[in-house]
CSV table of C-alpha atoms in Angstrom, one decimal:
chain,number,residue,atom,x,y,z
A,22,UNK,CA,29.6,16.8,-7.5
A,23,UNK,CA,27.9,15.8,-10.7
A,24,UNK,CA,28.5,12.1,-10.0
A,25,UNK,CA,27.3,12.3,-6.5
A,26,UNK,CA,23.8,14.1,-7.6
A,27,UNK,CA,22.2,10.4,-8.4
A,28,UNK,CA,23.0,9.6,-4.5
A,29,UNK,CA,22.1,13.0,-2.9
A,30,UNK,CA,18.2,12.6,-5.0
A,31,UNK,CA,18.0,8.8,-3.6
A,32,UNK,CA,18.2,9.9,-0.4
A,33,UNK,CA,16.1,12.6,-0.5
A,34,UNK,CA,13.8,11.2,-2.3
A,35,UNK,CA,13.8,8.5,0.2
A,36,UNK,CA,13.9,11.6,3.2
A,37,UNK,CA,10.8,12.6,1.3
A,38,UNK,CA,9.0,9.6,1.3
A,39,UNK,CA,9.5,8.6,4.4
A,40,UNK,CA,9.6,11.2,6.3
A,41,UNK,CA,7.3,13.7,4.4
A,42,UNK,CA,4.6,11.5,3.3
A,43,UNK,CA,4.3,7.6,4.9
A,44,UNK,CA,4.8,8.5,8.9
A,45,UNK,CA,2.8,12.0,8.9
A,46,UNK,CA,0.0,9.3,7.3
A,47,UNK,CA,0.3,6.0,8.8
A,48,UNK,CA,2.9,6.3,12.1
A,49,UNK,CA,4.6,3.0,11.8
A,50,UNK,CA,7.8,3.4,12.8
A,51,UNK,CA,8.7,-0.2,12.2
A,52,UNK,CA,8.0,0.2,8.4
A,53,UNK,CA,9.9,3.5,8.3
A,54,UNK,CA,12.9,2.2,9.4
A,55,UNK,CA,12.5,-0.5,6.9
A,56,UNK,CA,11.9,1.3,3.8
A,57,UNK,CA,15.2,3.8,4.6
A,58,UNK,CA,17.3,0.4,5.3
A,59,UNK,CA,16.1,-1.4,2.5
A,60,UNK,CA,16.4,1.8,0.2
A,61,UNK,CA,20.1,3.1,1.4
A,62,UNK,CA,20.9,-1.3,1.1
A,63,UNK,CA,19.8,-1.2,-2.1
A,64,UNK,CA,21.6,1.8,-3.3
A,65,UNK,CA,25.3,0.6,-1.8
A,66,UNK,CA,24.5,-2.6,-3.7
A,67,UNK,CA,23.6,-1.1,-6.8
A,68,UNK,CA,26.6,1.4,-6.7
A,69,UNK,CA,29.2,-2.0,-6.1
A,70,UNK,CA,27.5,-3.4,-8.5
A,71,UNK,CA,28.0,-0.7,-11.2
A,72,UNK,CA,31.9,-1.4,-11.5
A,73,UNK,CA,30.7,-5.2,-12.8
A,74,UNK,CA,29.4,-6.3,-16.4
A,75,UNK,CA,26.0,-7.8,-15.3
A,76,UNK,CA,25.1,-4.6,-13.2
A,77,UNK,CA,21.5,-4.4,-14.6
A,78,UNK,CA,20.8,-8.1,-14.2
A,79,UNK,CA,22.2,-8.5,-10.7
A,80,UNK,CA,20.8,-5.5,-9.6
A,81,UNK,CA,17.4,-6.6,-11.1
A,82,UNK,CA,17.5,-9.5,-9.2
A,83,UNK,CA,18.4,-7.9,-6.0
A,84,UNK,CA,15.0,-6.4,-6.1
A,85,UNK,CA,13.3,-9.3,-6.6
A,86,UNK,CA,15.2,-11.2,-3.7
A,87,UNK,CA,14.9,-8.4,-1.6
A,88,UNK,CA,11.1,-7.9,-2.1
A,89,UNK,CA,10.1,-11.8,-1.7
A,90,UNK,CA,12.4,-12.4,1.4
A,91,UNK,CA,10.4,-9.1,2.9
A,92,UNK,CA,7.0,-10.0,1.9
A,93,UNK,CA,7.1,-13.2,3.0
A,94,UNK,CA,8.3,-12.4,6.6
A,95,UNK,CA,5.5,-10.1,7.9
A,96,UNK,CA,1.9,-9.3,6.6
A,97,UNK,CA,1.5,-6.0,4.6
A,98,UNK,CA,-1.3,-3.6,3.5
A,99,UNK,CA,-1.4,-3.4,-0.2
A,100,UNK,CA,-0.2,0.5,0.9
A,101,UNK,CA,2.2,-0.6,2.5
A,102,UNK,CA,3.8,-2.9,-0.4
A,103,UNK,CA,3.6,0.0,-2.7
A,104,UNK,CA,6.2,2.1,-0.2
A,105,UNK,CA,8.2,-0.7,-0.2
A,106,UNK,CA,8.7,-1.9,-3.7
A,107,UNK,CA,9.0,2.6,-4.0
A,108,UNK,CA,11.9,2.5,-1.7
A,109,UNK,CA,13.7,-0.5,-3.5
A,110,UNK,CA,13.3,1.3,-6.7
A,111,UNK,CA,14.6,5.0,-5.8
A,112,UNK,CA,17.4,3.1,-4.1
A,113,UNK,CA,18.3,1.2,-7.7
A,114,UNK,CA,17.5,4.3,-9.8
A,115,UNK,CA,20.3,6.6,-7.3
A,116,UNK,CA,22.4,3.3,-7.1
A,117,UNK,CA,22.4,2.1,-11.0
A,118,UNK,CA,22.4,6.5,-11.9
A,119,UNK,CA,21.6,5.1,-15.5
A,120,UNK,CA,20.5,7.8,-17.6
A,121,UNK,CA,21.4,11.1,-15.5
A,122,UNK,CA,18.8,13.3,-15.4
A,123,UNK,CA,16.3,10.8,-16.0
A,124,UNK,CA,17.4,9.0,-12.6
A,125,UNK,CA,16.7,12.0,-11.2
A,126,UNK,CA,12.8,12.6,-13.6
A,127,UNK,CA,12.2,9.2,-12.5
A,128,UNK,CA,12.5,9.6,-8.5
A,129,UNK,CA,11.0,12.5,-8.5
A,130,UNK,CA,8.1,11.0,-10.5
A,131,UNK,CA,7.9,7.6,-8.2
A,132,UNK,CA,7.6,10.6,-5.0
A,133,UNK,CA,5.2,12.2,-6.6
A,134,UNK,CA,2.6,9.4,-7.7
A,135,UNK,CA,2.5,8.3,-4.1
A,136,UNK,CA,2.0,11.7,-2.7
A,137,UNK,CA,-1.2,11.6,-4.8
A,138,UNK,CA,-2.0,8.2,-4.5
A,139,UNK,CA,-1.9,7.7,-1.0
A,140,UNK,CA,-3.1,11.3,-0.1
A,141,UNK,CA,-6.4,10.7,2.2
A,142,UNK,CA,-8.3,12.7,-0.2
A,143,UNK,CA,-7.5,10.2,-2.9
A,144,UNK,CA,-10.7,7.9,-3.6
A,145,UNK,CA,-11.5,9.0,0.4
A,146,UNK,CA,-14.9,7.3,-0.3
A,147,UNK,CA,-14.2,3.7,-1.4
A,148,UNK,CA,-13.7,1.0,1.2
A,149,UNK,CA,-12.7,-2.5,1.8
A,150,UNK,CA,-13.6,-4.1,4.8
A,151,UNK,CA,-13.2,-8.2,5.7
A,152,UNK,CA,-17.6,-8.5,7.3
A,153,UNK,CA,-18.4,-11.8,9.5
A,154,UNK,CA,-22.3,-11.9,9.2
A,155,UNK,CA,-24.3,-13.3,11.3
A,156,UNK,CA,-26.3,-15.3,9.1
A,157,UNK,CA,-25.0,-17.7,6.7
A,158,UNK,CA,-26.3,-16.3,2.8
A,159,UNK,CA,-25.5,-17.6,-0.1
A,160,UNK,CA,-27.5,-15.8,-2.6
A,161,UNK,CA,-25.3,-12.8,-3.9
A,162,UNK,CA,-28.4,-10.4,-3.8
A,163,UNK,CA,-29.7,-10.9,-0.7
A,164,UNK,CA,-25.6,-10.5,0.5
A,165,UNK,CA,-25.7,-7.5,-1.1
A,166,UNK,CA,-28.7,-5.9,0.5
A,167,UNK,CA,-27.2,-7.5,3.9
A,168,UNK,CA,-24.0,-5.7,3.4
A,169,UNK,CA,-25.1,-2.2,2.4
A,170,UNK,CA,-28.2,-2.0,5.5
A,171,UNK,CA,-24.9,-3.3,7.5
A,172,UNK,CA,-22.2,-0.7,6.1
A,173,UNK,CA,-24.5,2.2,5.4
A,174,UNK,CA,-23.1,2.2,1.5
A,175,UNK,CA,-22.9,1.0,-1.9
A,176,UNK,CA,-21.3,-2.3,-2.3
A,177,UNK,CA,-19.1,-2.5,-5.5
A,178,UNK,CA,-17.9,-5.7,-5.1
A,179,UNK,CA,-17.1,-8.5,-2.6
A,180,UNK,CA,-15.5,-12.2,-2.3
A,181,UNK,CA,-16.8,-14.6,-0.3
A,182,UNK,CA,-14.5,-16.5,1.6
A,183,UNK,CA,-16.5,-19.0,3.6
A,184,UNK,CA,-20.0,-19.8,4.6
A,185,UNK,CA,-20.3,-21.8,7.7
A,186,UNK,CA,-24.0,-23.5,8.0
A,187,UNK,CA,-23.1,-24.8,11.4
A,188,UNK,CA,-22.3,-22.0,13.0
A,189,UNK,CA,-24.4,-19.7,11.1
A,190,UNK,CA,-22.1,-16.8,9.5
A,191,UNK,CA,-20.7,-15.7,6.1
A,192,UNK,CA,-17.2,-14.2,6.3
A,193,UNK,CA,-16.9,-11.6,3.4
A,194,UNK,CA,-14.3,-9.6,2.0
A,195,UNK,CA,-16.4,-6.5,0.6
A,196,UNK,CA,-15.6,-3.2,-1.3
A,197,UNK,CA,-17.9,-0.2,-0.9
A,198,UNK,CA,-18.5,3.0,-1.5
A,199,UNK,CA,-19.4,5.4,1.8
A,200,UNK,CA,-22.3,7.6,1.3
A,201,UNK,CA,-20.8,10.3,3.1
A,202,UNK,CA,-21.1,12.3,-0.1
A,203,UNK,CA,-24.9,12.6,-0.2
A,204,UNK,CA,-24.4,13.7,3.5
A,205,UNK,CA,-26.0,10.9,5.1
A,206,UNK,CA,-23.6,8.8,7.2
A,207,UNK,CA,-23.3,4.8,7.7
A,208,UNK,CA,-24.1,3.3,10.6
A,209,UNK,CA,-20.2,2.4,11.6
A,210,UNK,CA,-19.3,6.0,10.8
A,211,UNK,CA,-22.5,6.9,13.6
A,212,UNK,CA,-20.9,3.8,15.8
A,213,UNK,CA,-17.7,5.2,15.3
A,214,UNK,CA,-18.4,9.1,16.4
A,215,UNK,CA,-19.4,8.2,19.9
């Protein structure tokens, strides 16, 4: 029973993940059947793999194969690559079952940071939003001032990605901060509620 613990954890750790924590937040079905797939793959590998003498470097580079053929087939959300490259490693850690317990520390603590870090509490605040202005503005200022009337906030950063003089618009990618905490709402939030 002892050797099978390593397994057991991985897959309910992954049950966890999954099941518990991504589709309760986000509801894409797709993405949850890829993560168990990917993770339950990754652990048969890993466990064939265990009975060879380059185990750790094949099994390595399984997860980097695995992650670049998957990223480059479909677009992700940054949240969404974090569940991913989550579900390769609990599938190594129960596959490889290097160091016991610590396999088991180490699951438990990859669960756990995502719980927490992808909890809609976490940083509920902070945005990032890809703007198309109607104007084209060149002047960082006067884009900030244009983006926070727009988004009812504080801008903390942006990145312009193209000013078009022709047709008169900036497209911006822009981080901000709501100010839902000072109780006054933004203007998309207002939009938004009717």
């Amino acid at each position: 029973m002892i050797d099978a613990l390593p397994y057991l954890a991985n897959i309910l750790a992954i049950c966890i993940l999954v099941f518990g924590i991504y589709l309760p937040r986000h509801h894409r079905r797709d993405l949850a059947v890829a993560y168990l797939g990917v993770n339950i793959g990754v652990m048969a590998v890993s466990m064939a793999l265990l009975d060879t003498a380059v185990a750790a470097g094949l099994g390595l580079g399984l997860f980097g194969v695995l992650s670049i053929i998957r990223l480059r087939s479909d677009e992700l959300a940054q949240h969404e690559v974090a569940y991913y490259f989550s579900a390769l490693a609990l599938g190594l850690l129960g596959g490889l079952s290097v160091g016991g317990w610590t396999s088991l520390a180490l699951m438990a603590l990859v669960v756990v940071v995502l719980a927490v870090a992808d909890h809609p509490r976490f940083l509920s605040g902070m945005r990032r939003q890809v703007v198309v202005l109607d104007r084209a503005v060149t002047e960082d200022s006067s884009l900030t001032s244009a983006l926070e009337q727009r988004l009812g906030g504080t801008v903390l950063g942006f990145t312009v990605q193209r000013v078009d003089f022709v047709t008169d618009t900036t497209l911006v990618e822009v981080r901000w901060r709501t100010r839902a905490s000072s109780g006054v709402s933004s203007p998309l939030e207002t939009a938004d509620a009717l």
